[in-house]
Coordinates of N, CA and C in Angstrom, one line a residue:
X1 N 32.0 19.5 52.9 CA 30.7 19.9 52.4 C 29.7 18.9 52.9
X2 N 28.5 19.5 53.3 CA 27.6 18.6 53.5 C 26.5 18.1 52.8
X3 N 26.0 17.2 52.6 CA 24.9 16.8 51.9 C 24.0 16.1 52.4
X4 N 22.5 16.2 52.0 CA 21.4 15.8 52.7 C 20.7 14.5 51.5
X5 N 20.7 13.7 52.0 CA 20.2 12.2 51.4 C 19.1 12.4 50.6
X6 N 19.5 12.0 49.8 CA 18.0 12.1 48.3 C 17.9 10.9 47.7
X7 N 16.8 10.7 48.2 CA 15.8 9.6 47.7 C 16.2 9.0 46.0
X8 N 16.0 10.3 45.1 CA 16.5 9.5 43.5 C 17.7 9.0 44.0
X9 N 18.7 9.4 44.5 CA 19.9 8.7 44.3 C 20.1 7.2 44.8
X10 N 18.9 6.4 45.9 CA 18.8 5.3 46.0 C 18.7 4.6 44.4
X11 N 17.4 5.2 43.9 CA 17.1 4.8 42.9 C 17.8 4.8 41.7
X12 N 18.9 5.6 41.5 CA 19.5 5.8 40.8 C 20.8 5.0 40.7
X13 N 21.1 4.5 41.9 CA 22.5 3.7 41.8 C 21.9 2.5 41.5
X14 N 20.6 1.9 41.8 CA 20.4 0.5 40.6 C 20.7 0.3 39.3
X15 N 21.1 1.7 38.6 CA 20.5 1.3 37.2 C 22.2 1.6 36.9
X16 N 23.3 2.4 38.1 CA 24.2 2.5 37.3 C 25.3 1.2 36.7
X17 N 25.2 0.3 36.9 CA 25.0 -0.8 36.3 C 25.1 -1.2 35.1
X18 N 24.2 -0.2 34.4 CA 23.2 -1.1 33.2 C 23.6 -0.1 32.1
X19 N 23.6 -0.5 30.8 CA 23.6 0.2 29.6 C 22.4 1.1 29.3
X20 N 22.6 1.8 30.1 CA 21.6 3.1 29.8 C 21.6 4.7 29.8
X21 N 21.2 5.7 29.7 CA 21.5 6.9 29.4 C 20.5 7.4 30.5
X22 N 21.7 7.9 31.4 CA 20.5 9.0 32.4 C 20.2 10.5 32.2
X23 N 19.3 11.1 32.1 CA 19.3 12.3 32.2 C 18.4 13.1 32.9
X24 N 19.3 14.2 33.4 CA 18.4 14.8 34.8 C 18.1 16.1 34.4
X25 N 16.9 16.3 34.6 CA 16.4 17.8 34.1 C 15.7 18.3 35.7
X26 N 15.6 19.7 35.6 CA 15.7 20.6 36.7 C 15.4 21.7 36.9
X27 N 14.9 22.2 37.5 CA 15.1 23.5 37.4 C 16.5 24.1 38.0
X28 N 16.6 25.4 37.7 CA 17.9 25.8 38.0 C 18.2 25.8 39.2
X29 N 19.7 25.9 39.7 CA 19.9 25.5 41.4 C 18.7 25.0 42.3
X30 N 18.8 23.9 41.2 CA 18.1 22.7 42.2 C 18.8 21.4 43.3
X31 N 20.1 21.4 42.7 CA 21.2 20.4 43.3 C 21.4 18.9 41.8
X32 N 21.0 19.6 40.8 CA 21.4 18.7 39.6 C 22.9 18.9 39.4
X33 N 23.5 19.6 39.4 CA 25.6 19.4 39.6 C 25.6 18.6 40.8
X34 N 25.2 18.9 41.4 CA 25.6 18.0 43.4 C 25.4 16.7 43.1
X35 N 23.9 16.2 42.1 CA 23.9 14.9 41.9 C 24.7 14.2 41.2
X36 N 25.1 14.9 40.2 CA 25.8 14.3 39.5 C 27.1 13.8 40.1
X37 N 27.5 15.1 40.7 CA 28.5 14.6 42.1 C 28.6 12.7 42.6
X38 N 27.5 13.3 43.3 CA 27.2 11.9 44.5 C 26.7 10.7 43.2
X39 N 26.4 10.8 42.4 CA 26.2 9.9 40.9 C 27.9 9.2 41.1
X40 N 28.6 10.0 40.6 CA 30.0 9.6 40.6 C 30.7 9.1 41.5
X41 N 30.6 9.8 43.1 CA 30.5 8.7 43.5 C 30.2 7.4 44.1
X42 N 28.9 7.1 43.9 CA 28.5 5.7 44.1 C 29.3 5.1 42.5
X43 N 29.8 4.9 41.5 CA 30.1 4.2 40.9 C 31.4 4.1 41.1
X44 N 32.2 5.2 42.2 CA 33.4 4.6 42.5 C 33.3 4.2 43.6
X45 N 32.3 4.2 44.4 CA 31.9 3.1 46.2 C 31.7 1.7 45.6
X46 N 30.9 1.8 44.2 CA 30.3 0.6 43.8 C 31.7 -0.4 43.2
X47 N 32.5 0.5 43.1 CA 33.9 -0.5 42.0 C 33.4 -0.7 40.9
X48 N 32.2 -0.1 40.3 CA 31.7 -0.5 39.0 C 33.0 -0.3 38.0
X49 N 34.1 0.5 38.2 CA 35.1 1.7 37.3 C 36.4 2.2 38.0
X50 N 37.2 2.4 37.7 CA 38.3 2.9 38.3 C 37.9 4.2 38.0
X51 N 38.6 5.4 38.8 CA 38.6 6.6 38.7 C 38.9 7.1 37.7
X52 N 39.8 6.8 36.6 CA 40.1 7.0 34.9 C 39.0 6.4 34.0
X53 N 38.1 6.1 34.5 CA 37.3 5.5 33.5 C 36.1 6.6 33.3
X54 N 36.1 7.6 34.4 CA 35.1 8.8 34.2 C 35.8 10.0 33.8
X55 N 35.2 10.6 33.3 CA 35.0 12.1 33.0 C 34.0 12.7 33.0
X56 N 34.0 14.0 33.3 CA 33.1 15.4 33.4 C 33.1 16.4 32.5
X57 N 32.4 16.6 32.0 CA 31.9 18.2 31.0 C 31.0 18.9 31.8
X58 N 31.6 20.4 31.7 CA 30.4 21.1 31.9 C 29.9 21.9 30.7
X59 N 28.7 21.9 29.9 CA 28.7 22.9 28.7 C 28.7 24.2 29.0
X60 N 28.9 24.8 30.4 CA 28.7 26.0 30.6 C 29.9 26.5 30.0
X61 N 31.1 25.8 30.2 CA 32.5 26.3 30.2 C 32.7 25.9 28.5
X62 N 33.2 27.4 28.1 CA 33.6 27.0 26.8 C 34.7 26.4 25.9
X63 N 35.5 25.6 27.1 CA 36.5 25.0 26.4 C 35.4 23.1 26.7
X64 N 34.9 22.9 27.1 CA 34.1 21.6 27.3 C 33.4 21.6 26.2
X65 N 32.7 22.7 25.8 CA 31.7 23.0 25.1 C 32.5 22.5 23.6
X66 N 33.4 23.5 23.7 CA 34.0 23.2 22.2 C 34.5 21.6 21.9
X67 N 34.7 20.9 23.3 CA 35.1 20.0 22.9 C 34.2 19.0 21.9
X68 N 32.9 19.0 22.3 CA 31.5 18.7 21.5 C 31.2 19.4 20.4
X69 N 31.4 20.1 20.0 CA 30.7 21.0 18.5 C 31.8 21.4 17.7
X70 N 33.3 20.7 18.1 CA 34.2 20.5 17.3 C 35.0 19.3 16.9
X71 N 33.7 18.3 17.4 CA 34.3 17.1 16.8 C 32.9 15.8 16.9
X72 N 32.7 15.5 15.9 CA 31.7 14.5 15.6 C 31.4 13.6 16.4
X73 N 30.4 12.7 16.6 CA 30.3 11.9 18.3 C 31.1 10.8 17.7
X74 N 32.0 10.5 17.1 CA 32.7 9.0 16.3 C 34.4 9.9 17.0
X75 N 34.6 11.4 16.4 CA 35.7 11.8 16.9 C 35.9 12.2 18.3
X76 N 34.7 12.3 18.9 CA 34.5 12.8 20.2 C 35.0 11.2 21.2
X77 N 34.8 10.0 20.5 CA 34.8 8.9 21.5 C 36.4 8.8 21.5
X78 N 36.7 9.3 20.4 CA 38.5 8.6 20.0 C 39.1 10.2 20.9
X79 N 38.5 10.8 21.3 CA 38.9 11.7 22.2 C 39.0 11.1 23.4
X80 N 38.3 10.6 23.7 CA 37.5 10.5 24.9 C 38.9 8.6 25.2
X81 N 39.2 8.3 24.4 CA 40.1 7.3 24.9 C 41.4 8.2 24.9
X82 N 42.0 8.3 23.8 CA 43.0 9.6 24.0 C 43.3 9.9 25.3
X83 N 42.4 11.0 25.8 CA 42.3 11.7 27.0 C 42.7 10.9 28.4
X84 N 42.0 9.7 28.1 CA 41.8 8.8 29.4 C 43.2 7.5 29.1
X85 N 43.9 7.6 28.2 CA 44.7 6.3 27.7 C 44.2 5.5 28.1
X86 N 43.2 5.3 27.5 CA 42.0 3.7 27.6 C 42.4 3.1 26.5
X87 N 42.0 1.6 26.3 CA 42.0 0.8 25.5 C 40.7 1.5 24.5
X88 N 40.7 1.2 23.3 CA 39.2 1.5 22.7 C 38.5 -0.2 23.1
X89 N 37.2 0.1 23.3 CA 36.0 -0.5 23.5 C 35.7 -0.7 25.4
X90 N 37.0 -0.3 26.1 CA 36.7 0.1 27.5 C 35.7 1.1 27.6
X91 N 35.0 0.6 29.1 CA 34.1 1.2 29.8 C 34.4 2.4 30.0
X92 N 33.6 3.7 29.4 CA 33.6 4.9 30.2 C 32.4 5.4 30.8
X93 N 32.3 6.4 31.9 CA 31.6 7.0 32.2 C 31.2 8.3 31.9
X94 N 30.5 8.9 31.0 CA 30.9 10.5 30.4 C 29.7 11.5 31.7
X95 N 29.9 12.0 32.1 CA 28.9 12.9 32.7 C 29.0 14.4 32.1
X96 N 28.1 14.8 31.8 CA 27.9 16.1 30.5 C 26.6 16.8 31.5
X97 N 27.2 17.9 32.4 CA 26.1 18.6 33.2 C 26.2 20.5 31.7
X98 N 24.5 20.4 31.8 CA 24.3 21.4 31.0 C 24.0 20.9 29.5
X99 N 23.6 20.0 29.5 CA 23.7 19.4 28.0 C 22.8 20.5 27.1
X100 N 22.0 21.1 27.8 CA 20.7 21.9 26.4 C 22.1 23.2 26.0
X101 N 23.3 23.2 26.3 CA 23.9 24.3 25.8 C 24.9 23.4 24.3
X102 N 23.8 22.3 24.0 CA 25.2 21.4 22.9 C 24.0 21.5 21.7
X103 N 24.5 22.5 20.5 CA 23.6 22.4 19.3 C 23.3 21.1 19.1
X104 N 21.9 20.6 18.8 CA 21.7 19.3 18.1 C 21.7 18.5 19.2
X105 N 21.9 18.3 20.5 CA 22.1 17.7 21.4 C 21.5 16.2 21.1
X106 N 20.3 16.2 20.5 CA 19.7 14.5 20.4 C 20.1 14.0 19.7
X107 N 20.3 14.7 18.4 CA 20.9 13.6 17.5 C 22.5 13.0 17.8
X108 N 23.4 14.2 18.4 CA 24.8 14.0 19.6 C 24.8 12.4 20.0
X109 N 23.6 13.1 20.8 CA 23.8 11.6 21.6 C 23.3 10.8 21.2
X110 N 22.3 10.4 20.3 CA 21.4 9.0 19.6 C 23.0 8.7 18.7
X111 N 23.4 9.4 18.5 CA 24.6 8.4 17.5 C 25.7 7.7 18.6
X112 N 25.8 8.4 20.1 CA 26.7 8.2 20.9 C 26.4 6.8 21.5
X113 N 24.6 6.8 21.7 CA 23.9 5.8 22.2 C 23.8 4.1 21.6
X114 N 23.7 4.7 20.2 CA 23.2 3.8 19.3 C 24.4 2.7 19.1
X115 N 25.7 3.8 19.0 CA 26.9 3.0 18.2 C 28.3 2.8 18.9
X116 N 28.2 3.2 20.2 CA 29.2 3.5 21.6 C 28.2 2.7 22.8
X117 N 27.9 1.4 22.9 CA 27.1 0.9 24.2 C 28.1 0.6 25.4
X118 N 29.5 0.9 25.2 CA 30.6 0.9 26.1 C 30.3 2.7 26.8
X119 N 30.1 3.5 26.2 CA 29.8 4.8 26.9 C 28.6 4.7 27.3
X120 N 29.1 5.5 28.8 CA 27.7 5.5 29.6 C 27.5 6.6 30.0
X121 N 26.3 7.6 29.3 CA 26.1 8.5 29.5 C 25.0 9.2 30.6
X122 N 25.5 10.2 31.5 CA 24.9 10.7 32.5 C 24.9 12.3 32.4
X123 N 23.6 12.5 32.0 CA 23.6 13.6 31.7 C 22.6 14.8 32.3
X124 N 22.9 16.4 32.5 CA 21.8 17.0 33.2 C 21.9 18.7 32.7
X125 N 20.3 18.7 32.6 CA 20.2 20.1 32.2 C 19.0 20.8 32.7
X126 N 19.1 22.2 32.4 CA 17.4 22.6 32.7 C 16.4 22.3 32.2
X127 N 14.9 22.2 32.9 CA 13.7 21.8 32.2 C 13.2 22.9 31.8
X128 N 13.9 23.8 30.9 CA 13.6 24.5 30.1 C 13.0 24.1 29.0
X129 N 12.4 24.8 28.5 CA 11.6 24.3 27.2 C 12.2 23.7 25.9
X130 N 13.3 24.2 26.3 CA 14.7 23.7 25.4 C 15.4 22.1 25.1
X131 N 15.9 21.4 26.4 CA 16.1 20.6 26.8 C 14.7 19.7 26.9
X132 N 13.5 20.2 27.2 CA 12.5 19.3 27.1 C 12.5 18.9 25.7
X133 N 12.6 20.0 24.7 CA 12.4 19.5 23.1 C 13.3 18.2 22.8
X134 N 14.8 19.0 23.3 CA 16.0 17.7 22.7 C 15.3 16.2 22.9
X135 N 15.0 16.3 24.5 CA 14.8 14.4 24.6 C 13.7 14.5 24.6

């Protein structure tokens, strides 16, 4: 597959680095999945992470989906080592494409943010009116 070089993603691999929450809004088939893509891997070109240290959601699919609105963002992390046989308080990478399809989405992730600075969350959805509200 081919891809054509995009500018955010210079900018974007400085910060993957840092304790911060990205989130990419878009319009629809704009190439926000593709980024997320090439997001992942500069953080495995960078060595920031082993390949087990990431994961992917997509909220479109309803077993992803359920994984979030059936379990609190405290039981969602103890998933999320489970899953990965991580140590708890190891570095993950969560990438969550579609996030406006997660009831509550802000408050989700302000508890994920606030009380999880080992997860690093990369996230993308439409700039629907919707997702503009959440963040």
């Amino acid at each position: 597959m081919n891809f054509y070089h995009r500018n955010i993603l210079d900018l974007i691999s400085k910060f993957l680095n840092k304790n911060i929450t990205l989130v990419i809004i878009g319009s629809r088939q704009t190439g926000k999945t593709v980024l997320l893509f090439l997001i992942r891997q500069q953080i495995l070109d960078q060595k920031l992470i082993s390949e087990n240290q990431i994961i992917n959601f997509d909220l479109e699919k309803g077993n992803d989906l359920s994984i979030f609105t059936n379990n609190t963002p405290d039981r969602f992390v103890e998933y999320l080592y489970t899953r990965l046989a991580l140590e708890e308080k190891s570095l993950i990478y969560v990438f969550v494409d579609e996030i406006q399809y997660l009831p509550d989405a802000s408050s989700y992730v302000k508890v994920l943010i606030d009380h999880y600075p080992q997860i690093r969350l990369i996230l993308s959805g439409s700039s629907s009116l919707e997702i503009k509200q959440i963040f």
